[in-house]
PDB file of C-alpha atoms in Angstrom:
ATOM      1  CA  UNK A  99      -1.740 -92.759  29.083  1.00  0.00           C
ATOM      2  CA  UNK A 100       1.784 -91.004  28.096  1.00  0.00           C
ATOM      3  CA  UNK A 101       2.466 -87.293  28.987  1.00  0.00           C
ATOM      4  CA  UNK A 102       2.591 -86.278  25.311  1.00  0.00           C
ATOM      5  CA  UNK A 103      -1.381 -87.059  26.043  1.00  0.00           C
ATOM      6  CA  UNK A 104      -1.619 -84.817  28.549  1.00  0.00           C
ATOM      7  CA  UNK A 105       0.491 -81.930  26.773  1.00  0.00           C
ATOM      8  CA  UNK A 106      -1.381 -82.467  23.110  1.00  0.00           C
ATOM      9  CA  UNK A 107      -5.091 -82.256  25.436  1.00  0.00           C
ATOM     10  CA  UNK A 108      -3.356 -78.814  26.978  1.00  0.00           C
ATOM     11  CA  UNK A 109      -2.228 -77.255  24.130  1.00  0.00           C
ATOM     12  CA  UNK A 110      -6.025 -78.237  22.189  1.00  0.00           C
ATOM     13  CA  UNK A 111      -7.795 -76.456  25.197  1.00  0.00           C
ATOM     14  CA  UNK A 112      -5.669 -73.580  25.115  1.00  0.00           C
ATOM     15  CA  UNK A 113      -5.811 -73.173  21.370  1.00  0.00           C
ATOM     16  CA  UNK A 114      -9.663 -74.704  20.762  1.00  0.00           C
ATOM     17  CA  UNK A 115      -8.332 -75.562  17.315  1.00  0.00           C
ATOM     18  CA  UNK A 116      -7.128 -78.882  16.201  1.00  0.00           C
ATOM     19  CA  UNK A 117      -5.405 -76.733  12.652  1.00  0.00           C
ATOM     20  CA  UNK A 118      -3.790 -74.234  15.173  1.00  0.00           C
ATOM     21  CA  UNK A 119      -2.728 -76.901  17.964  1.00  0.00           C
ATOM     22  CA  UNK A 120      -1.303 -79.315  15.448  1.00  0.00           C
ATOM     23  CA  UNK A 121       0.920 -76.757  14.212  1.00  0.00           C
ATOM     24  CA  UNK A 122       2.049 -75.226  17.399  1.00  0.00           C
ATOM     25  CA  UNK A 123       2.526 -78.991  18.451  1.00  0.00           C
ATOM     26  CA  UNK A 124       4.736 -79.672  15.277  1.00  0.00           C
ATOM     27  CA  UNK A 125       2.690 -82.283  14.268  1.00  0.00           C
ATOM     28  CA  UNK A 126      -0.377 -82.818  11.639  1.00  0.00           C
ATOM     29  CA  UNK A 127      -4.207 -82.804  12.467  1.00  0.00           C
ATOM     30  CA  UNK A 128      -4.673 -86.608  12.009  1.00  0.00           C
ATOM     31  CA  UNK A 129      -2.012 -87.723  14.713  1.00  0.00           C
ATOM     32  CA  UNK A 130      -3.380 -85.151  17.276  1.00  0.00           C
ATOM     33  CA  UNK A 131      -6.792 -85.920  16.506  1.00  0.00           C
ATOM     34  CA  UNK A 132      -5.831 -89.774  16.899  1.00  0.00           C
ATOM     35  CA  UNK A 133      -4.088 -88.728  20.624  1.00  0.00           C
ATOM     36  CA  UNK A 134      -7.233 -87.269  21.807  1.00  0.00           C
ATOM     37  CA  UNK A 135      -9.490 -89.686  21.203  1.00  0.00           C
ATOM     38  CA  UNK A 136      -6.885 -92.317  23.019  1.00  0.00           C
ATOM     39  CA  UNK A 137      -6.904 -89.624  25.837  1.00  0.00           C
ATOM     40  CA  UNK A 138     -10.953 -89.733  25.949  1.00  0.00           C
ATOM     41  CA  UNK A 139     -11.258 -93.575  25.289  1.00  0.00           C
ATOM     42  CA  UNK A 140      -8.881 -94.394  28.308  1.00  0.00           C
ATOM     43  CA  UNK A 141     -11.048 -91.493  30.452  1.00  0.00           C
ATOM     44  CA  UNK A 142     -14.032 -92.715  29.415  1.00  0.00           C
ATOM     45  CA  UNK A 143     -15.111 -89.061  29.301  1.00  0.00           C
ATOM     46  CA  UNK A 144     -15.697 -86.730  26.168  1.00  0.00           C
ATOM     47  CA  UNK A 145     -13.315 -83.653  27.365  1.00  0.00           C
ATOM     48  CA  UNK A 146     -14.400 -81.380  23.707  1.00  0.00           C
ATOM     49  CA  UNK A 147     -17.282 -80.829  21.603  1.00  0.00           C
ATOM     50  CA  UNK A 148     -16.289 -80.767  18.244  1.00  0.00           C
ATOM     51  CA  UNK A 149     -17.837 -80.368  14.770  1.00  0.00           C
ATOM     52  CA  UNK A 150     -16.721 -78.336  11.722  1.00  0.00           C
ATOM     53  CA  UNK A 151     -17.010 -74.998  12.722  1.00  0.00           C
ATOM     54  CA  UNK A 152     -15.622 -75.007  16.316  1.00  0.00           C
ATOM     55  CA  UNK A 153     -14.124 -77.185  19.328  1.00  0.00           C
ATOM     56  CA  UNK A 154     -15.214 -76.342  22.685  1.00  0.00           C
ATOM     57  CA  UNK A 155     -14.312 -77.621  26.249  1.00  0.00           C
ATOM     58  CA  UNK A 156     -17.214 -79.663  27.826  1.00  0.00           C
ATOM     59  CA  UNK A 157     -17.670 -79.553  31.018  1.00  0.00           C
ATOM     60  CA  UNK A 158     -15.406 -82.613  32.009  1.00  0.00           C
ATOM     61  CA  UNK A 159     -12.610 -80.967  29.615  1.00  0.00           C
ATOM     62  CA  UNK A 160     -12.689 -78.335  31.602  1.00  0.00           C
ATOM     63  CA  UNK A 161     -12.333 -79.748  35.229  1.00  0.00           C
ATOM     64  CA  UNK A 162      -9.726 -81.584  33.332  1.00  0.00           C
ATOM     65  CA  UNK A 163      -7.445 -78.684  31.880  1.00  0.00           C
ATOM     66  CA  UNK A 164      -7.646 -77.309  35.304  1.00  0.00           C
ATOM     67  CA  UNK A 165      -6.376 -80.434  37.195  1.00  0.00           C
ATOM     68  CA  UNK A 166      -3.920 -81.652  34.404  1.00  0.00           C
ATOM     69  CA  UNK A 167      -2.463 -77.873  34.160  1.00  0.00           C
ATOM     70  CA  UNK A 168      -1.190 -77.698  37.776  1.00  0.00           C
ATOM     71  CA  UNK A 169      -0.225 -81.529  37.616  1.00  0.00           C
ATOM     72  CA  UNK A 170       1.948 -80.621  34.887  1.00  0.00           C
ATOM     73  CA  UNK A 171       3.361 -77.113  36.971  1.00  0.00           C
ATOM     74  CA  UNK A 172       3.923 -79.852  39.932  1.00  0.00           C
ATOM     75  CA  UNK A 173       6.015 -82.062  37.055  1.00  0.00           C
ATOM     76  CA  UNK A 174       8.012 -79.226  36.605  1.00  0.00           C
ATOM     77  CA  UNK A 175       9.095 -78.069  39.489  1.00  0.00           C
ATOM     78  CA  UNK A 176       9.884 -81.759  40.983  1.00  0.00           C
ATOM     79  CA  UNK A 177      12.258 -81.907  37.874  1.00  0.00           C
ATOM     80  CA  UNK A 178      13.857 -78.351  38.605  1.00  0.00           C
ATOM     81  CA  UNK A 179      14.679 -79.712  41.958  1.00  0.00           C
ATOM     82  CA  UNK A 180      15.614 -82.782  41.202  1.00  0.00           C
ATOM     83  CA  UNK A 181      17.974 -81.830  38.439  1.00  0.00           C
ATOM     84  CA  UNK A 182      19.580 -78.891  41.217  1.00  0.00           C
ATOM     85  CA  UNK A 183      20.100 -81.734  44.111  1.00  0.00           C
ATOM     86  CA  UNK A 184      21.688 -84.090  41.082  1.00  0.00           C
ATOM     87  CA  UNK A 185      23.863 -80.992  39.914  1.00  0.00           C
ATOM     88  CA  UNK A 186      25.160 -81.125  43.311  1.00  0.00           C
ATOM     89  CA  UNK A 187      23.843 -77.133  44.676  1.00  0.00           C
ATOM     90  CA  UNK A 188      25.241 -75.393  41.602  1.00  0.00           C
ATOM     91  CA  UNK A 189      23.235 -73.813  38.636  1.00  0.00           C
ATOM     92  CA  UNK A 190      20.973 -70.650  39.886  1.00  0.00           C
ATOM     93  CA  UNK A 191      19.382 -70.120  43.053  1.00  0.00           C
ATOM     94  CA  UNK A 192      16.640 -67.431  43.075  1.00  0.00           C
ATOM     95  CA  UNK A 193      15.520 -65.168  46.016  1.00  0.00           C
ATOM     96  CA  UNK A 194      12.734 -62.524  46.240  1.00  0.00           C
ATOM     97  CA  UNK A 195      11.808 -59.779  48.990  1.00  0.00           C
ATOM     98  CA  UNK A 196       9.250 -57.159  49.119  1.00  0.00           C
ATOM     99  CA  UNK A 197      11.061 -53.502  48.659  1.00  0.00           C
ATOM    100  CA  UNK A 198      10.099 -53.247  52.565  1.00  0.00           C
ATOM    101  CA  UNK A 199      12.035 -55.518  53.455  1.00  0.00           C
ATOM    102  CA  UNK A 200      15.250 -55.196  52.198  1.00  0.00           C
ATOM    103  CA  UNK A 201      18.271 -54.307  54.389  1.00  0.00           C
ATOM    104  CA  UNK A 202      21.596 -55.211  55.255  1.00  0.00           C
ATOM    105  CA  UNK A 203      20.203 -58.084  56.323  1.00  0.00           C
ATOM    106  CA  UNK A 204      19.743 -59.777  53.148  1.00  0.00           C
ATOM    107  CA  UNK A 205      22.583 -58.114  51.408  1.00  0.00           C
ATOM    108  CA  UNK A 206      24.554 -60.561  54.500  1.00  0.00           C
ATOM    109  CA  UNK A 207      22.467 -63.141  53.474  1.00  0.00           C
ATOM    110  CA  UNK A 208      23.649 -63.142  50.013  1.00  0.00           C
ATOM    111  CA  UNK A 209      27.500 -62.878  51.266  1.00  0.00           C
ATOM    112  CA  UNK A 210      27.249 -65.626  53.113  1.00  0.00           C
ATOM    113  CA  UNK A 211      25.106 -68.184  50.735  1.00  0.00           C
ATOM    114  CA  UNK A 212      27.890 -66.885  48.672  1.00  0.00           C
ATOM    115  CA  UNK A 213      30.686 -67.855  50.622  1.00  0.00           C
ATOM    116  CA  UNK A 214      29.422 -71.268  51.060  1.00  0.00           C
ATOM    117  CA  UNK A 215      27.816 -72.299  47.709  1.00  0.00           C
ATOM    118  CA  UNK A 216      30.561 -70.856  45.337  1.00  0.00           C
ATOM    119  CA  UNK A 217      29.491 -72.690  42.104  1.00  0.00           C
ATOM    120  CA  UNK A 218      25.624 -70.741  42.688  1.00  0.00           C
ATOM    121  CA  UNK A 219      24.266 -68.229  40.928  1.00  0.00           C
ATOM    122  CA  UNK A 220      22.142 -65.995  43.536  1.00  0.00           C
ATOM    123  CA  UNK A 221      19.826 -64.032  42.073  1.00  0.00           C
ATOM    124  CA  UNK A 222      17.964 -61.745  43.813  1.00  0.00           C
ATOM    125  CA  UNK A 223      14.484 -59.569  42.701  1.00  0.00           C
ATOM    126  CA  UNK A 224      12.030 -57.259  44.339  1.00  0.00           C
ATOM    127  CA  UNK A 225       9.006 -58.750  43.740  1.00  0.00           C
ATOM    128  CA  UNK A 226       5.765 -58.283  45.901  1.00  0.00           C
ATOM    129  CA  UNK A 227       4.206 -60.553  47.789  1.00  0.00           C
ATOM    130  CA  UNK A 228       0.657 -61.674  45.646  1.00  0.00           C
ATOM    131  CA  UNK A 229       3.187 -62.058  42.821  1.00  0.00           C
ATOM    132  CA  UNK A 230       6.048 -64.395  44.940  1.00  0.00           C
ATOM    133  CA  UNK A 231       3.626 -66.770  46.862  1.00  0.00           C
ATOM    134  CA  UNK A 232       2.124 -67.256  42.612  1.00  0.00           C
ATOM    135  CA  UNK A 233       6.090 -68.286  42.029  1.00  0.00           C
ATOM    136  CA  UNK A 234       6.539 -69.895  44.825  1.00  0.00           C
ATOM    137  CA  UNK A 235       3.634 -72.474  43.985  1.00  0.00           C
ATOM    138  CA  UNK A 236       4.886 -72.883  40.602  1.00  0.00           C
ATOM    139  CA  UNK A 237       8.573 -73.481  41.076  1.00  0.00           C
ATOM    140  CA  UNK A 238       9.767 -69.944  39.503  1.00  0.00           C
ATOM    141  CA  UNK A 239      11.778 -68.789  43.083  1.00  0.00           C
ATOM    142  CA  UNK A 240      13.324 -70.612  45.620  1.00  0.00           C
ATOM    143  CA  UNK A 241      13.068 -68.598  48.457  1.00  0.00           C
ATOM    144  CA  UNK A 242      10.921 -65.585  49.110  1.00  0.00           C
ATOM    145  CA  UNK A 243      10.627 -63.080  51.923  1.00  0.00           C
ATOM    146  CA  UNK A 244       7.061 -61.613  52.410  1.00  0.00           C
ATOM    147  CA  UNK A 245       4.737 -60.025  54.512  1.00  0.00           C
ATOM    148  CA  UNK A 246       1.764 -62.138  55.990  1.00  0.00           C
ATOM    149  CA  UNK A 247      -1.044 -62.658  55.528  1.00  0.00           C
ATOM    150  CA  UNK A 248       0.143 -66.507  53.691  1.00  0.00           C
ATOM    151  CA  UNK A 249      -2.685 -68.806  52.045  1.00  0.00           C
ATOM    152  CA  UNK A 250      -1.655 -71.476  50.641  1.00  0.00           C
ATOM    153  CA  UNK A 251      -1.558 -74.941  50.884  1.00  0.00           C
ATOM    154  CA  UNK A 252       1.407 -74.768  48.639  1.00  0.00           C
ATOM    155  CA  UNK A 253       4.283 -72.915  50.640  1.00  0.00           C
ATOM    156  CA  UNK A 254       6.217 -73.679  53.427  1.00  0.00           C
ATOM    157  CA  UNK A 255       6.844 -70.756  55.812  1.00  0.00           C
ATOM    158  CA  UNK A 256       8.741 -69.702  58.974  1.00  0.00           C
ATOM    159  CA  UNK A 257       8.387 -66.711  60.718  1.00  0.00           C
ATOM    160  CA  UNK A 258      11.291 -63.728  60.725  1.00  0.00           C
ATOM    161  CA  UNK A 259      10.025 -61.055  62.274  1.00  0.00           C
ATOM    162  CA  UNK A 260       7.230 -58.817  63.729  1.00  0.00           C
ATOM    163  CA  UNK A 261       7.402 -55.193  62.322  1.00  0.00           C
ATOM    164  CA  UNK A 262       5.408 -52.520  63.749  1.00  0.00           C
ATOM    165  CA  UNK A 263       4.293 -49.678  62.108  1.00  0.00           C
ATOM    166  CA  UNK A 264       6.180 -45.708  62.254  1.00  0.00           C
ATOM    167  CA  UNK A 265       4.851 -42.866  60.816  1.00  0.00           C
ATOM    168  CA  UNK A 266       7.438 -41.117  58.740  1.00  0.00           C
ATOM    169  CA  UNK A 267       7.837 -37.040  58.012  1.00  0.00           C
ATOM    170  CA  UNK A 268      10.425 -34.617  56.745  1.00  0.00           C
ATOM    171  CA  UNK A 269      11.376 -33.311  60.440  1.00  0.00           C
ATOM    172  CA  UNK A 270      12.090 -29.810  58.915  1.00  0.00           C
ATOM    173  CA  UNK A 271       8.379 -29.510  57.770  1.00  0.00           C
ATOM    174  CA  UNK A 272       6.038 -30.950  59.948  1.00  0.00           C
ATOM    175  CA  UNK A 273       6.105 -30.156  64.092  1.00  0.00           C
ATOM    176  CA  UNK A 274       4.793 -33.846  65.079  1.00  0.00           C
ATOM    177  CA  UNK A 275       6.340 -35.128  68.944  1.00  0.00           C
ATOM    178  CA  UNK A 276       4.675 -38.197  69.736  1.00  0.00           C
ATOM    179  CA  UNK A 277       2.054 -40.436  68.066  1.00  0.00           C
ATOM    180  CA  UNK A 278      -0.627 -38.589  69.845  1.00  0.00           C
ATOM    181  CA  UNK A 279      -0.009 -35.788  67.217  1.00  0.00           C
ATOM    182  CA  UNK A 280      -1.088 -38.365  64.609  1.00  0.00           C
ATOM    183  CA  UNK A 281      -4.772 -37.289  65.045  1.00  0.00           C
ATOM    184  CA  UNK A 282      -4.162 -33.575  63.870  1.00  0.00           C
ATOM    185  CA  UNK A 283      -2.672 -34.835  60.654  1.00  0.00           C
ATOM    186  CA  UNK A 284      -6.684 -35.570  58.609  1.00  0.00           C
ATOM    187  CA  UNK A 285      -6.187 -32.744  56.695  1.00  0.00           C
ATOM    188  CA  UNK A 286      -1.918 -33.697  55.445  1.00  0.00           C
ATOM    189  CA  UNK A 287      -1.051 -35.374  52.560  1.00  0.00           C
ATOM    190  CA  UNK A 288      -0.050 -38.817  52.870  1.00  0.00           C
ATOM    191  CA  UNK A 289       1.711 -40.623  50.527  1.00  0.00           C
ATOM    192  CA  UNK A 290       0.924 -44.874  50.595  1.00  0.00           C
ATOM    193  CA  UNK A 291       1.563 -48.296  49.023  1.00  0.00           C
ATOM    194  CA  UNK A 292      -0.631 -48.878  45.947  1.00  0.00           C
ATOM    195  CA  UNK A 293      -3.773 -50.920  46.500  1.00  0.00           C
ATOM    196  CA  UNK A 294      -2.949 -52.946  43.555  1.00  0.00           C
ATOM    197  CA  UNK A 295       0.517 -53.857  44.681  1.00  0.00           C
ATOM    198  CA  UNK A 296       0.049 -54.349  48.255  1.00  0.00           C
ATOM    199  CA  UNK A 297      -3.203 -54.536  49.223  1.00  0.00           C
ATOM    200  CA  UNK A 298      -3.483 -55.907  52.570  1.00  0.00           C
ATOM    201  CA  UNK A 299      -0.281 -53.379  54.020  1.00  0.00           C
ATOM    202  CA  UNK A 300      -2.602 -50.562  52.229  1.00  0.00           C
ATOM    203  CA  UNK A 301      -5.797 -51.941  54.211  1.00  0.00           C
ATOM    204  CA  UNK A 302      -3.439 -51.815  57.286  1.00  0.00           C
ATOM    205  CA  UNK A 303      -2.794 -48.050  56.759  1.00  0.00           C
ATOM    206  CA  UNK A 304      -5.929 -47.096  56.076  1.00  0.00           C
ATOM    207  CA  UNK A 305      -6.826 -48.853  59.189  1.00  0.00           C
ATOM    208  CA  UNK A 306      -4.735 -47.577  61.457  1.00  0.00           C
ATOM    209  CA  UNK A 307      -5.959 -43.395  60.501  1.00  0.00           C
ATOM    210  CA  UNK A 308      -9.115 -44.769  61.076  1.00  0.00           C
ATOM    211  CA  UNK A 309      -7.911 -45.869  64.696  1.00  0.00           C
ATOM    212  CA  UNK A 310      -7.198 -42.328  65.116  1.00  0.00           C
ATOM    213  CA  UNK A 311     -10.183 -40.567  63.998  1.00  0.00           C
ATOM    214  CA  UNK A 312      -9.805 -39.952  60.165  1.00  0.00           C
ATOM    215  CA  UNK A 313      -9.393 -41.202  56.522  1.00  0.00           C
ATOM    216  CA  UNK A 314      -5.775 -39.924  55.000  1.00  0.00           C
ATOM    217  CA  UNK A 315      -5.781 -37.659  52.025  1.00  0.00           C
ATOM    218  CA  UNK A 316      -3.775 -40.033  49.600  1.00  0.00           C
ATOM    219  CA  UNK A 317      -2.359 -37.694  47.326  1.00  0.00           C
ATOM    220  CA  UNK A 318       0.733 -39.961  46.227  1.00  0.00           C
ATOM    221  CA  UNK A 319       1.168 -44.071  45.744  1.00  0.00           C
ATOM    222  CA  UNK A 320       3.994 -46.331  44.711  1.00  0.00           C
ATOM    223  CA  UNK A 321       4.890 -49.482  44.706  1.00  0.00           C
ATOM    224  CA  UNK A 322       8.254 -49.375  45.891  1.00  0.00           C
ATOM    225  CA  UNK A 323       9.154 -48.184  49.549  1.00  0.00           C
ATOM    226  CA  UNK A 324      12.184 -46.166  48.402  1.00  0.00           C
ATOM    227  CA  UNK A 325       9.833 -44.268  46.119  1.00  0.00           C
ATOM    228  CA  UNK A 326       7.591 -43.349  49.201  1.00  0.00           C
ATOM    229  CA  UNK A 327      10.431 -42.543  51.195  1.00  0.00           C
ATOM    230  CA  UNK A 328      12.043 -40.152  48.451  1.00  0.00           C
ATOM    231  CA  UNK A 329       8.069 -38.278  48.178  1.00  0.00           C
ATOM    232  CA  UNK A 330       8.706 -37.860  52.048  1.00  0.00           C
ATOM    233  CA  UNK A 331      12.309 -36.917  52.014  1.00  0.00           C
ATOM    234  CA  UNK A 332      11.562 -34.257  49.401  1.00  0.00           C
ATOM    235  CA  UNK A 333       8.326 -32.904  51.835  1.00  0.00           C
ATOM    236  CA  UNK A 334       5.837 -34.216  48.949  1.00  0.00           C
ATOM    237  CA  UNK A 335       3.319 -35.377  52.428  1.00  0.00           C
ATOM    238  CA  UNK A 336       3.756 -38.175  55.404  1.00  0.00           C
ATOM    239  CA  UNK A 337       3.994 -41.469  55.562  1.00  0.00           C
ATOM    240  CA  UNK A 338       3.110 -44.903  57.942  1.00  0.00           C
ATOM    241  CA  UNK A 339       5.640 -47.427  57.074  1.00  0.00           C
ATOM    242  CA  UNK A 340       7.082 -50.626  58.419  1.00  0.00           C
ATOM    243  CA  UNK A 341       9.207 -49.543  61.318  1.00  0.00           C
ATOM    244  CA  UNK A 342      12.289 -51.654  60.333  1.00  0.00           C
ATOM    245  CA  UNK A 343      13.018 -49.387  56.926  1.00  0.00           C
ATOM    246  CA  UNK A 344      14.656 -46.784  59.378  1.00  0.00           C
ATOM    247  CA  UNK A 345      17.155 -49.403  58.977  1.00  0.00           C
ATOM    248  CA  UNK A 346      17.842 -48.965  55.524  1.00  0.00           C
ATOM    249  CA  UNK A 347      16.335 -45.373  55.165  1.00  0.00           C
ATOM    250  CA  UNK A 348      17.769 -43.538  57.871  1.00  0.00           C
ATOM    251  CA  UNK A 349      18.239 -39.914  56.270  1.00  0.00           C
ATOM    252  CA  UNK A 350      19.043 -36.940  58.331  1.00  0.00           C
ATOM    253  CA  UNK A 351      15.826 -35.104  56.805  1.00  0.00           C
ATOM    254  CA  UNK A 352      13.246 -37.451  58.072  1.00  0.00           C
ATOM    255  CA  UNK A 353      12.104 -39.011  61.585  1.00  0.00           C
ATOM    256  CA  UNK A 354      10.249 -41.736  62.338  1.00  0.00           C
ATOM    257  CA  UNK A 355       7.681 -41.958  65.547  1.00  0.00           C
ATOM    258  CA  UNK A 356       6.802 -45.626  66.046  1.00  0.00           C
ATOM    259  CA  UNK A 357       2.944 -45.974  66.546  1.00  0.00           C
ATOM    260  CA  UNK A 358       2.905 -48.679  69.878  1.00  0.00           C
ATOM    261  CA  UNK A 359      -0.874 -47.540  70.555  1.00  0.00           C
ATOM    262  CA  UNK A 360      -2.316 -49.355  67.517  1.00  0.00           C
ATOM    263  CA  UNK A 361      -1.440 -52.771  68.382  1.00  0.00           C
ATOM    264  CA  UNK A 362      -1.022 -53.866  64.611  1.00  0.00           C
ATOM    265  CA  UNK A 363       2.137 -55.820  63.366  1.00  0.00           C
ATOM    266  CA  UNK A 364       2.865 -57.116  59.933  1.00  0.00           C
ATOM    267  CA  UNK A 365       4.716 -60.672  60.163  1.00  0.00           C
ATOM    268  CA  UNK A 366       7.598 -61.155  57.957  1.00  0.00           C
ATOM    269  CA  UNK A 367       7.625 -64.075  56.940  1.00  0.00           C
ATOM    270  CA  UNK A 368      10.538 -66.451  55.062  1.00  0.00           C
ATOM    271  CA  UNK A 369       8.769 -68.903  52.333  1.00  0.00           C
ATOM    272  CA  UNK A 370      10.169 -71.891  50.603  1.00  0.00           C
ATOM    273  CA  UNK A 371       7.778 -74.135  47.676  1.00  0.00           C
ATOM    274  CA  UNK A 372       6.388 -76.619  50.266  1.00  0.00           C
ATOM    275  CA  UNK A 373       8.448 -80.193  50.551  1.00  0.00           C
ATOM    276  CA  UNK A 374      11.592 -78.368  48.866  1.00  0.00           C
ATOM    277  CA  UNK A 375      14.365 -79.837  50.014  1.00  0.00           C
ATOM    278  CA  UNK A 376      16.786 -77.409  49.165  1.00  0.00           C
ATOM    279  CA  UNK A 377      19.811 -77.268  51.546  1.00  0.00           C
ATOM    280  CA  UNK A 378      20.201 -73.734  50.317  1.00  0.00           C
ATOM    281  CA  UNK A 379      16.901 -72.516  51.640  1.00  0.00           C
ATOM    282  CA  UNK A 380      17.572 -74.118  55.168  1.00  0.00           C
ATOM    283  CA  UNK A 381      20.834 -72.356  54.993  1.00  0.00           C
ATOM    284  CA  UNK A 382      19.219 -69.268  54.631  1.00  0.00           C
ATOM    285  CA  UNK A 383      16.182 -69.418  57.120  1.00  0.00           C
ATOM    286  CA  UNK A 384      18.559 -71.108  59.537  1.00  0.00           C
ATOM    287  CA  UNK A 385      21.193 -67.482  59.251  1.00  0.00           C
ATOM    288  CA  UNK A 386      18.045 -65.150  59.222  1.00  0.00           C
ATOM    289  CA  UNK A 387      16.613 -66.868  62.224  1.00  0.00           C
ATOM    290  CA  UNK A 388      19.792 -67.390  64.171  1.00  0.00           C
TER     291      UNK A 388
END
């Protein structure tokens, strides 16, 4: 069994087509069709149903296309790191945060990787968590900061921080003190994290009004924190947010009053593709840490 076996079955299960895959393939219907029936032969397994009309995945084919698919994903990413450690740390080096996240912190981060890996390219994206721990398990980023929870056998992860959570207002419109005046608030408009983009720190929200007697009017939703903090700034409803933005969102206009009384915490957490020996990665979790 050669790889081009492997990639010739992928690219027949993704097209169900021997005309179509052949051509994608760059190769005619005969040599494919010969491939195959090597790959099955050598399995001892029929992976497609075939006959002149269609080609369909049997149920072995199928159990196949999933194991072969991240075996080939696994392939990939062992070469990407094997060609960076042979290439000596230079080439590109990718890092993502959530938009909650990001602070001085990580623009010191960058500096110093900089300093010490001059011949690296760092390149740095928002992305949010669901979407990084997917690109962490298939090689796409190198190093990701996210917010728990973390499932997967996949990833490698050390833990940054603890955040709390702060409720957020424009002090010039709303008369709020102390957390206490958090249960007067059922009938404000809040303005959250979408479901879809966060939905466990949306849950956590949600959960904490409800620790207080009442379900927030969500009136507004984004995806990015600085979005939610400029709908607050500009008095378009409240906020609960990770207490570490007033870090990087401390505007005279708005006031944050931590909420100690709800006992919740979000775990930042620093991930790496699990057995990635990147010295660049250690770097980095050993200056966040320190």
């Amino acid at each position: 069994m050669e790889l081009r076996h492997l990639k010739y079955f992928l690219k027949l299960a993704e097209e169900l087509s021997f005309v179509r895959a052949a051509d994608k393939l760059f190769i005619s219907q005969p040599p494919l069709s010969r491939q195959i029936k090597e790959l099955e032969t050598e399995l001892g397994a029929t992976l497609f149903e075939r006959n002149n009309k269609r080609v369909i995945l049997t149920d072995a084919g199928k159990y196949y296309q999933k194991e072969i698919q991240e075996l080939i994903q696994n392939l990939e990413r062992i070469n990407l790191t094997t060609k960076k450690i042979s290439e000596n740390q230079s080439g590109d080096f990718r890092i993502a945060y959530v938009s909650s996240t990001f602070s001085g912190d990580i623009s010191k981060l960058i500096q110093f990787l900089s300093n010490k890996y001059p011949y690296v390219n760092f390149r740095l994206y928002e992305v949010p968590t669901v979407k990084q721990i997917a690109a962490l398990e298939e090689g796409k980023i190198d190093f990701g900061i996210i917010r728990s929870p973390l499932h997967s056998p996949k990833i490698d992860s050390k833990l940054w921080f603890k955040d709390s959570f702060s409720l957020v207002f424009n002090r010039n419109l709303y008369d709020i003190h102390s957390e206490a005046d958090l249960v007067h608030l059922k009938e404000e408009t809040f303005v959250f994290f979408n479901k879809d983009y966060a939905p466990h720190f949306h849950d956590a929200l949600l959960q904490i009004c409800a620790q207080y007697g009442f379900k927030p009017q969500v009136v507004h939703e984004s995806n990015n924190i600085s979005s939610i903090i400029q709908l607050v700034k500009n008095g378009l409803g409240i906020s609960i947010v990770p207490t570490a933005i007033k870090k990087s969102h401390n505007y005279p206009e708005l006031e944050f009053v931590e909420l100690k009384k709800t006992a919740l915490f979000t775990d930042i957490l620093l991930a790496t593709p699990k057995g990635n020996p990147s010295k660049i990665a250690q770097e980095a979790i050993g200056f966040l840490t320190s």
